[in-house]
Tab-separated table of C-alpha atoms in Angstrom:
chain	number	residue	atom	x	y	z
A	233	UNK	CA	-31.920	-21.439	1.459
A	234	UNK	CA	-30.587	-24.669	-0.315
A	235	UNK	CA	-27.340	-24.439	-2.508
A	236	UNK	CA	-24.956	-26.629	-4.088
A	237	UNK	CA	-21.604	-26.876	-2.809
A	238	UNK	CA	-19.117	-27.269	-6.045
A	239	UNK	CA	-16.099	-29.008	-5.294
A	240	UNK	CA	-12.436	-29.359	-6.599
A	241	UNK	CA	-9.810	-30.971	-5.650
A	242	UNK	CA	-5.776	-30.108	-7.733
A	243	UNK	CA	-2.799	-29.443	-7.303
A	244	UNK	CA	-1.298	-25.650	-6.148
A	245	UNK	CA	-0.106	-24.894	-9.166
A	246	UNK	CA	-3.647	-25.570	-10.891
A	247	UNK	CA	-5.569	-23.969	-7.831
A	248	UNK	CA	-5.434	-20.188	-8.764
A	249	UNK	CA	-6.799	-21.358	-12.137
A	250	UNK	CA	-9.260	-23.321	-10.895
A	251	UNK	CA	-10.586	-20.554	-8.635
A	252	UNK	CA	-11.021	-17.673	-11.128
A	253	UNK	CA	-12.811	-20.232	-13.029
A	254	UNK	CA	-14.852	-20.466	-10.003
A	255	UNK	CA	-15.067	-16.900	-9.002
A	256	UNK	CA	-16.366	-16.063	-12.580
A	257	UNK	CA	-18.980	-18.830	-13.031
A	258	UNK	CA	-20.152	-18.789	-9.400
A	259	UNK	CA	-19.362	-15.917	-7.775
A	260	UNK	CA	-16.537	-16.931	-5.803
A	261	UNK	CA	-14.650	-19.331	-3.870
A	262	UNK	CA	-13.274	-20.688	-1.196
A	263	UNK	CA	-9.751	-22.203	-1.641
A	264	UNK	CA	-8.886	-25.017	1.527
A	265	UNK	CA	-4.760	-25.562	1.493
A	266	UNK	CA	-2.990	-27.686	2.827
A	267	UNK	CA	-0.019	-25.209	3.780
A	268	UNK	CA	-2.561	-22.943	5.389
A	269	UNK	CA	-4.323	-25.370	7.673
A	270	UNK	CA	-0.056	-26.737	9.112
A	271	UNK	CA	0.556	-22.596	9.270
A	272	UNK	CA	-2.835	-22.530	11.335
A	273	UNK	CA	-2.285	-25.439	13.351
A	274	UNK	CA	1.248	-24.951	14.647
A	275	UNK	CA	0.313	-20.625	15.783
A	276	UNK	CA	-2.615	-22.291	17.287
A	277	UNK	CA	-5.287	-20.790	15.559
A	278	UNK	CA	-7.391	-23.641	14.692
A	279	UNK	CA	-8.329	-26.602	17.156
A	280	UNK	CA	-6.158	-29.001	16.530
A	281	UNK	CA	-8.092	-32.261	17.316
A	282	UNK	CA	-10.467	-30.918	15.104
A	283	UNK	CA	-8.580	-30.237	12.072
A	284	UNK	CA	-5.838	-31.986	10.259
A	285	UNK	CA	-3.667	-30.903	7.219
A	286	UNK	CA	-4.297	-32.902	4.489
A	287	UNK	CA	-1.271	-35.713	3.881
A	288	UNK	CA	-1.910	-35.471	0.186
A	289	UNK	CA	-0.747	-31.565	-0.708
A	290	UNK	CA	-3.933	-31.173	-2.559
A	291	UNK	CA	-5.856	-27.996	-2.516
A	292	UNK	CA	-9.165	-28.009	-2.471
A	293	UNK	CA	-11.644	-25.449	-4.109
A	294	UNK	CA	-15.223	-24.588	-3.892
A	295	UNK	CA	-17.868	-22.681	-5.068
A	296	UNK	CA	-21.723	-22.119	-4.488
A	297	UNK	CA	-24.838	-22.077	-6.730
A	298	UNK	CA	-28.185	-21.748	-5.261
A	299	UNK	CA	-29.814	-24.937	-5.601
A	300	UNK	CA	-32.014	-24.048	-8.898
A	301	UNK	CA	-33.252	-25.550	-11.802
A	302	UNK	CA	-31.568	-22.917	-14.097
A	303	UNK	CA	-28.309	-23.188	-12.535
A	304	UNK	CA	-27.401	-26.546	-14.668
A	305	UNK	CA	-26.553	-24.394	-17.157
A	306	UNK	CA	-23.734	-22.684	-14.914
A	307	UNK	CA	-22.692	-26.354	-13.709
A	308	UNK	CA	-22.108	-27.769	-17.731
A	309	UNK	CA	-20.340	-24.639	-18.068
A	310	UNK	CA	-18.233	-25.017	-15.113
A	311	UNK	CA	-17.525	-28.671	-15.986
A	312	UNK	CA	-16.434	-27.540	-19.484
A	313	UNK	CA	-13.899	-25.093	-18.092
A	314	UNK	CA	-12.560	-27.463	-15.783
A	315	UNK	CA	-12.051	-29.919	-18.946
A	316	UNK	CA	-10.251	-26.969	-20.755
A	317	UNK	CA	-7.914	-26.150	-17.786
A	318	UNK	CA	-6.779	-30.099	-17.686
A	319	UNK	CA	-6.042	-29.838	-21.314
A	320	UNK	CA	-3.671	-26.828	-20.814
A	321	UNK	CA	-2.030	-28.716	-17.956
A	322	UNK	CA	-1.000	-26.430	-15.191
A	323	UNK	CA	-1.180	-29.171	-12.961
A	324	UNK	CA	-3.081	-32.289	-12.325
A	325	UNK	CA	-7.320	-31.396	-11.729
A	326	UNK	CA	-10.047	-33.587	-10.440
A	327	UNK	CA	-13.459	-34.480	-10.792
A	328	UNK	CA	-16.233	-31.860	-10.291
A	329	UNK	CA	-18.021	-32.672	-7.130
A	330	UNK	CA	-21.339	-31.477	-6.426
A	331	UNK	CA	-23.360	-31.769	-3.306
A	332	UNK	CA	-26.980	-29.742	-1.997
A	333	UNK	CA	-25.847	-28.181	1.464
A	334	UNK	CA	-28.038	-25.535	3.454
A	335	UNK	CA	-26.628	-22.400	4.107
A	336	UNK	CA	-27.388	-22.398	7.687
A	337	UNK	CA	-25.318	-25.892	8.239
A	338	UNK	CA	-21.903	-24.527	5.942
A	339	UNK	CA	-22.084	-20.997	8.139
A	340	UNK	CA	-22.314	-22.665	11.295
A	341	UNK	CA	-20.094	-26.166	11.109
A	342	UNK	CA	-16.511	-24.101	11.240
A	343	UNK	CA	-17.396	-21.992	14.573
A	344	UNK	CA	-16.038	-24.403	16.693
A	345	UNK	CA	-12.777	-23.591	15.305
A	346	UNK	CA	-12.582	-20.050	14.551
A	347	UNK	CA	-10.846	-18.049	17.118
A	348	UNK	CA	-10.197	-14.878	18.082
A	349	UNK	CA	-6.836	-13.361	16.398
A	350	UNK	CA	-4.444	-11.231	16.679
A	351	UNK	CA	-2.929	-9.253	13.283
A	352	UNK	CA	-1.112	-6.340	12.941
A	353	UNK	CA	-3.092	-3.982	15.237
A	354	UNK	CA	-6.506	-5.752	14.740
A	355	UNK	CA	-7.991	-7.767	16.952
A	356	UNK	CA	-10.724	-10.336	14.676
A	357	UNK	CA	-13.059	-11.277	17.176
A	358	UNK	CA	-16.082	-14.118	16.180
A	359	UNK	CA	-19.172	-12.035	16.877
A	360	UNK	CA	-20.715	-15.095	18.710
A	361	UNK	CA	-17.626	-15.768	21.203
A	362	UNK	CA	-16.879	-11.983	22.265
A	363	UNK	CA	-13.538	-11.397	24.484
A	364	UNK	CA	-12.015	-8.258	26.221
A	365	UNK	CA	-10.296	-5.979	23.761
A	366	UNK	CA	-6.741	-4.946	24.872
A	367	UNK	CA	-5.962	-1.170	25.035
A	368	UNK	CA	-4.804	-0.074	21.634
A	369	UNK	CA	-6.489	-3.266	19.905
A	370	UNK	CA	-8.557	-2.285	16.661
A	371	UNK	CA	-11.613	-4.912	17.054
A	372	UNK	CA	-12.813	-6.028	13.895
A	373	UNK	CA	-16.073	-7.889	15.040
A	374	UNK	CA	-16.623	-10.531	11.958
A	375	UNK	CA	-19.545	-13.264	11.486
A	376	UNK	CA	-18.200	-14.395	8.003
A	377	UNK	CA	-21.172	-16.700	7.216
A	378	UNK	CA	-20.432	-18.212	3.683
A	379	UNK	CA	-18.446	-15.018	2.560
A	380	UNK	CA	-14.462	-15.351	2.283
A	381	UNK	CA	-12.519	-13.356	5.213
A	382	UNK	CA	-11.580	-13.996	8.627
A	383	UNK	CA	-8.308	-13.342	8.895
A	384	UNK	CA	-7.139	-17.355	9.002
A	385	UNK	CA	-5.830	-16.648	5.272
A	386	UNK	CA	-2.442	-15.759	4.111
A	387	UNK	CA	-4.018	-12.833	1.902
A	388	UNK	CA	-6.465	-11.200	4.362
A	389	UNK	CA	-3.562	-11.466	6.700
A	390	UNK	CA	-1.094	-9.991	4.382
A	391	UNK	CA	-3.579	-7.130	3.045
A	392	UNK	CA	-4.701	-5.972	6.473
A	393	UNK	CA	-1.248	-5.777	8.098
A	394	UNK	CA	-0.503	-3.737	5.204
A	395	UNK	CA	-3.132	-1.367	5.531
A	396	UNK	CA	-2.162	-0.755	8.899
A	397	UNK	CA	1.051	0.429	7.881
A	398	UNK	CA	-0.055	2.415	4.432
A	399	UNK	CA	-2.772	4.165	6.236
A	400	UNK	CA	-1.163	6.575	8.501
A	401	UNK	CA	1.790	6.568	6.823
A	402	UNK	CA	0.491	8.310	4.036
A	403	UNK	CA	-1.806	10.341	6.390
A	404	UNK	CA	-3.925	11.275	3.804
A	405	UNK	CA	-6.396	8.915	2.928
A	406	UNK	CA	-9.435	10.025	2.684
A	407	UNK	CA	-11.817	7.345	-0.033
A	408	UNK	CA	-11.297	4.045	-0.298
A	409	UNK	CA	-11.861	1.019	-2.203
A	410	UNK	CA	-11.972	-2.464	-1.049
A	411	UNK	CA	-12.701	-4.537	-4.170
A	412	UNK	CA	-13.757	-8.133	-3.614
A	413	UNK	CA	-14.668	-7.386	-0.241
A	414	UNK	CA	-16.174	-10.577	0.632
A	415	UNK	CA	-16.944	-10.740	4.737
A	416	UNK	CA	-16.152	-7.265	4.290
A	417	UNK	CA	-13.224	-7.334	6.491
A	418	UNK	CA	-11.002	-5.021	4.760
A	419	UNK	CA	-13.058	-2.280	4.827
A	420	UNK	CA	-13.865	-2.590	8.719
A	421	UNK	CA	-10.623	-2.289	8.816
A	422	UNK	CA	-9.925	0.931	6.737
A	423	UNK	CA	-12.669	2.542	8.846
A	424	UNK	CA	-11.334	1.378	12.374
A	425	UNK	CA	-7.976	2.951	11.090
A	426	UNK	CA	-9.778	6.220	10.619
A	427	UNK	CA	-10.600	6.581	6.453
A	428	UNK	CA	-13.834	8.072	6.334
A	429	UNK	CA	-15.546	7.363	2.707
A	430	UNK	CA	-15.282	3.823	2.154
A	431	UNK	CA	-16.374	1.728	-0.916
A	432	UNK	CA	-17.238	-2.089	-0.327
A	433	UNK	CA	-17.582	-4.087	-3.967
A	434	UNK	CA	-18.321	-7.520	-4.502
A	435	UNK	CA	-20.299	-9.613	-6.978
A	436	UNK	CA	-21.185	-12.075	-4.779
A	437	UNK	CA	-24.705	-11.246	-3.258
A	438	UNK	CA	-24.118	-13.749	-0.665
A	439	UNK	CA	-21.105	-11.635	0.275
A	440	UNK	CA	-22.928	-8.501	0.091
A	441	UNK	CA	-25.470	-9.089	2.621
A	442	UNK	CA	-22.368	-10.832	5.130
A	443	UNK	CA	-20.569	-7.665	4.916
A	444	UNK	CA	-23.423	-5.434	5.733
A	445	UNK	CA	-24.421	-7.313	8.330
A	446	UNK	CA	-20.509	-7.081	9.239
A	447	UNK	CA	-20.626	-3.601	9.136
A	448	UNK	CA	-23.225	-2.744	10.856
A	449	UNK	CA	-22.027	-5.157	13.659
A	450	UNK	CA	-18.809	-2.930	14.166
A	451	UNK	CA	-20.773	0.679	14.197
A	452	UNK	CA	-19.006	1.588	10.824
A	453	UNK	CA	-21.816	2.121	8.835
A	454	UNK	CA	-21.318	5.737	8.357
A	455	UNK	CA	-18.012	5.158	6.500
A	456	UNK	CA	-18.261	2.091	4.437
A	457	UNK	CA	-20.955	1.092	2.100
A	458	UNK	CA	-21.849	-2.011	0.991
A	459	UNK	CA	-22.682	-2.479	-3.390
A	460	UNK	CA	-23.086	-5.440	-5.331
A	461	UNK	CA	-21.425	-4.745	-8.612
A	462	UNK	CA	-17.577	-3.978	-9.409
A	463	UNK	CA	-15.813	-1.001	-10.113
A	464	UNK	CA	-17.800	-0.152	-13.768
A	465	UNK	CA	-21.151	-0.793	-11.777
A	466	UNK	CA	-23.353	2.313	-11.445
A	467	UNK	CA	-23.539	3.044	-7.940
A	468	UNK	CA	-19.309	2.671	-7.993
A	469	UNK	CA	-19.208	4.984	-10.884
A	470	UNK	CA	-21.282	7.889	-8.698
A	471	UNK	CA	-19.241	7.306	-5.816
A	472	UNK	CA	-16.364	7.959	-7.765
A	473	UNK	CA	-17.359	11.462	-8.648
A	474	UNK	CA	-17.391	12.521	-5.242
A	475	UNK	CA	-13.384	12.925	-5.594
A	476	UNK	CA	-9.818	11.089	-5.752
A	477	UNK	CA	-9.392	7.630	-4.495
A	478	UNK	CA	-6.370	7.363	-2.275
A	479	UNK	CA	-6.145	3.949	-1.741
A	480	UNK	CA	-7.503	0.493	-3.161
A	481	UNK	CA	-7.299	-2.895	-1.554
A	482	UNK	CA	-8.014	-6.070	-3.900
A	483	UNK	CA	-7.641	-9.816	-2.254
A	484	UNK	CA	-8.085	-11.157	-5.736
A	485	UNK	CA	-6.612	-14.001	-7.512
A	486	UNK	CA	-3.376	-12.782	-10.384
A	487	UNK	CA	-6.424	-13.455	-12.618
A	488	UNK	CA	-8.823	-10.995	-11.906
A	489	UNK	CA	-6.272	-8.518	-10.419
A	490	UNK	CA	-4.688	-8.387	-14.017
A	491	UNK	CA	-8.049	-8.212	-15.598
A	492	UNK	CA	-9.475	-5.548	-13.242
A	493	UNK	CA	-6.288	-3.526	-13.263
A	494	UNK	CA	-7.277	-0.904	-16.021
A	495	UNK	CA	-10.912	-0.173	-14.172
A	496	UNK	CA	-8.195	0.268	-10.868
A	497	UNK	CA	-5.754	2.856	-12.413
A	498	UNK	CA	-8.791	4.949	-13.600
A	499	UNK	CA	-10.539	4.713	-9.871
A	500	UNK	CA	-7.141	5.263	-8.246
A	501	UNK	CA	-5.825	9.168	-7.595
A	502	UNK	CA	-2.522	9.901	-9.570
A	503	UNK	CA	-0.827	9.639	-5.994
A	504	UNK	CA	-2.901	6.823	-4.931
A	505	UNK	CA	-1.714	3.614	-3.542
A	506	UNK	CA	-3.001	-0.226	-4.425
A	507	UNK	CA	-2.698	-2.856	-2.116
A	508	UNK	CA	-3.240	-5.904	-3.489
A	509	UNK	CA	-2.939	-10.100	-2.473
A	510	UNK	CA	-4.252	-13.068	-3.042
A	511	UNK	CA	-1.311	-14.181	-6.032
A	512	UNK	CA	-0.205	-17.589	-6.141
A	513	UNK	CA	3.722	-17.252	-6.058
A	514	UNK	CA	3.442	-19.015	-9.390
A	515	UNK	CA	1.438	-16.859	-10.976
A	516	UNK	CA	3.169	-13.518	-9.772
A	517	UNK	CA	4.232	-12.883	-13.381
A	518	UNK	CA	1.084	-12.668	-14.580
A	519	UNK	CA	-0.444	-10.408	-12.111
A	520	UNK	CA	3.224	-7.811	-12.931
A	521	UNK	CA	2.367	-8.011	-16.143
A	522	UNK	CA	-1.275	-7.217	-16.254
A	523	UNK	CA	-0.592	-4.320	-13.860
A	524	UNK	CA	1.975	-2.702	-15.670
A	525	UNK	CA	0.277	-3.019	-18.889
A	526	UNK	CA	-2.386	-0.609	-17.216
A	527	UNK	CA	0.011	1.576	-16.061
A	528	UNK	CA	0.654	0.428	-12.302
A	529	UNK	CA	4.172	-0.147	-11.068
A	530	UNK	CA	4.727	-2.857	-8.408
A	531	UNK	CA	6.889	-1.133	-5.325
A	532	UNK	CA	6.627	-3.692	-3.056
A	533	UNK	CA	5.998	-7.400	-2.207
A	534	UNK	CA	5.603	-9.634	0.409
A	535	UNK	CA	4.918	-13.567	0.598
A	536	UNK	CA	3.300	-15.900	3.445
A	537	UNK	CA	2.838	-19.479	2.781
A	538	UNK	CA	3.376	-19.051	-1.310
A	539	UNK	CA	0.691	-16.090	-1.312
A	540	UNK	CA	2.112	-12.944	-2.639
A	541	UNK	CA	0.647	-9.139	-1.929
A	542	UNK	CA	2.025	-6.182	-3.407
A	543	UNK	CA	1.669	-2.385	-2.606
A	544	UNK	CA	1.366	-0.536	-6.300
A	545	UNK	CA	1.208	3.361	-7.420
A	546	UNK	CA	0.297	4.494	-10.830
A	547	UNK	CA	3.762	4.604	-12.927
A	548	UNK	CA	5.696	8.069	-13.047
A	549	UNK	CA	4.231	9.687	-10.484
A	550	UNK	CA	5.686	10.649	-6.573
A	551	UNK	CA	4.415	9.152	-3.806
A	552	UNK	CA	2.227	11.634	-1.815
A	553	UNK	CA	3.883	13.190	1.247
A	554	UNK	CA	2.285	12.636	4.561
């Protein structure tokens, strides 16, 4: 299948902007910067004489449309919000670049440099370069395809490391959600660490079909399953009859975590926990504020590479004892 690749180039403080713009016109996005390629580069993640950081500090963000006569409208639309963002000025934006790339060449060009990695107690292994798994090692067996998650990023990094630590330490979480799931990462992850009813939204169908390929790939099919909607879809709705959410995990942008955030507090459990990422230090106010106003308190917060994540409960109410 044909697509066109949308393309952005700003500055940080203009990127989170930029991509929920994206993420609501098509889908999603991928945002390329330049602090995360030098963070990549020096741990030796990425091949070096492949990949360079970009001198200029510019992030870069894209998006996908299936290549489509009736997706010009989504384009104008796209180029109109762009001109509105300049206008409000949160920091320099370019021009709209659009290109017709095949799936198959975007989901196979970055292999060379993905590698298998190490964080927290997962082990993210490239399904197409397999290695030995160390004793204790959670695999997490991931062909991302054109769907956002492999680890690389700050806020994948941040939310599964998390997880790994929330999990058993609250010893009793049973559902989960992983909104935004993407490559469908996160939830491998909540099922490797032993949750067994596992929710996997995105509105991406893309994404959907990557992370239940993903799934099935690690065996975890069983536990996590795989809709295309968000949390006031149908199928997420019945799901959520079947009793109390312990725990959600959103890698969102402050955007759409502050506009989600009601729709969280009435999935989450009154003792439930939300682990959330993918804030631009800049925007961190926003994303507090939007939370709070739904009745979730911030307890925690951690930063890599100006990317925030924070663990949340729902306000005036004890943590659950494990």
């Amino acid at each position: 299948m044909r697509y066109l690749q949308l393309t952005v180039r700003c500055e940080p403080a203009a990127a989170e902007a930029v991509a929920d713009l994206f993420i609501r016109l098509t889908g999603g996005a991928e945002i390329h910067d330049p602090r995360d390629v030098a963070a990549a580069l020096q741990e030796g993640r990425w091949e070096a004489t492949d990949l360079e950081p970009d001198p200029s500090g510019l992030v870069t963000v894209r998006g996908y449309l299936p290549a489509l006569a009736q997706q010009a409208s989504q384009r104008r639309r796209l180029a109109r919000g762009l001109s509105r963002l300049r206008r409000l000025g949160p920091g320099w934006i370019g021009r709209l670049a659009v290109r017709p790339v095949a799936e198959e060449d975007w989901a196979e060009a970055w292999k060379a440099h993905f590698r298998p990695l190490s964080v927290g107690p997962f082990l993210i292994v490239p399904s197409w370069d397999p290695v030995d798994v160390p004793a204790g090692a959670l695999p997490l067996y991931l062909d991302p395809g054109m769907a956002f998650g492999t680890g690389q990023h700050a806020t994948t990094a941040l939310c599964l490391r998390w997880l790994a630590e929330v999990v058993p330490a609250t010893g009793r979480v049973r559902r989960a959600v992983d909104l935004g799931t993407g490559s469908g990462i996160l939830a491998i992850a909540l099922a490797r660490l032993g949750v067994p009813d596992i929710l996997a939204l995105d509105v991406d169908p893309v994404a959907v079909r990557v992370a239940r390929e993903n799934v099935a790939r690690n065996g975890v099919g069983a536990h996590v399953q795989v809709v295309h909607g968000s949390l006031d879809s149908a199928p997420a709705r019945t799901w959520r009859e079947g009793g109390p959410v312990d725990l959600v995990a959103a890698n969102l942008t402050a955007g759409l975590l502050a506009g989600l955030a009601p729709a969280i507090a009435g999935f989450l459990a009154p003792d439930g926990v939300l682990v959330a990422s993918g804030i631009v230090r800049e925007r961190r106010e926003e994303a507090v504020r939007g939370l709070a106003a739904a009745g979730l308190a911030v307890e925690e917060e951690r930063e890599q590479d100006g990317w925030l994540a924070v663990r949340v409960r729902p306000l005036a109410q004890p943590a659950r004892q494990g």
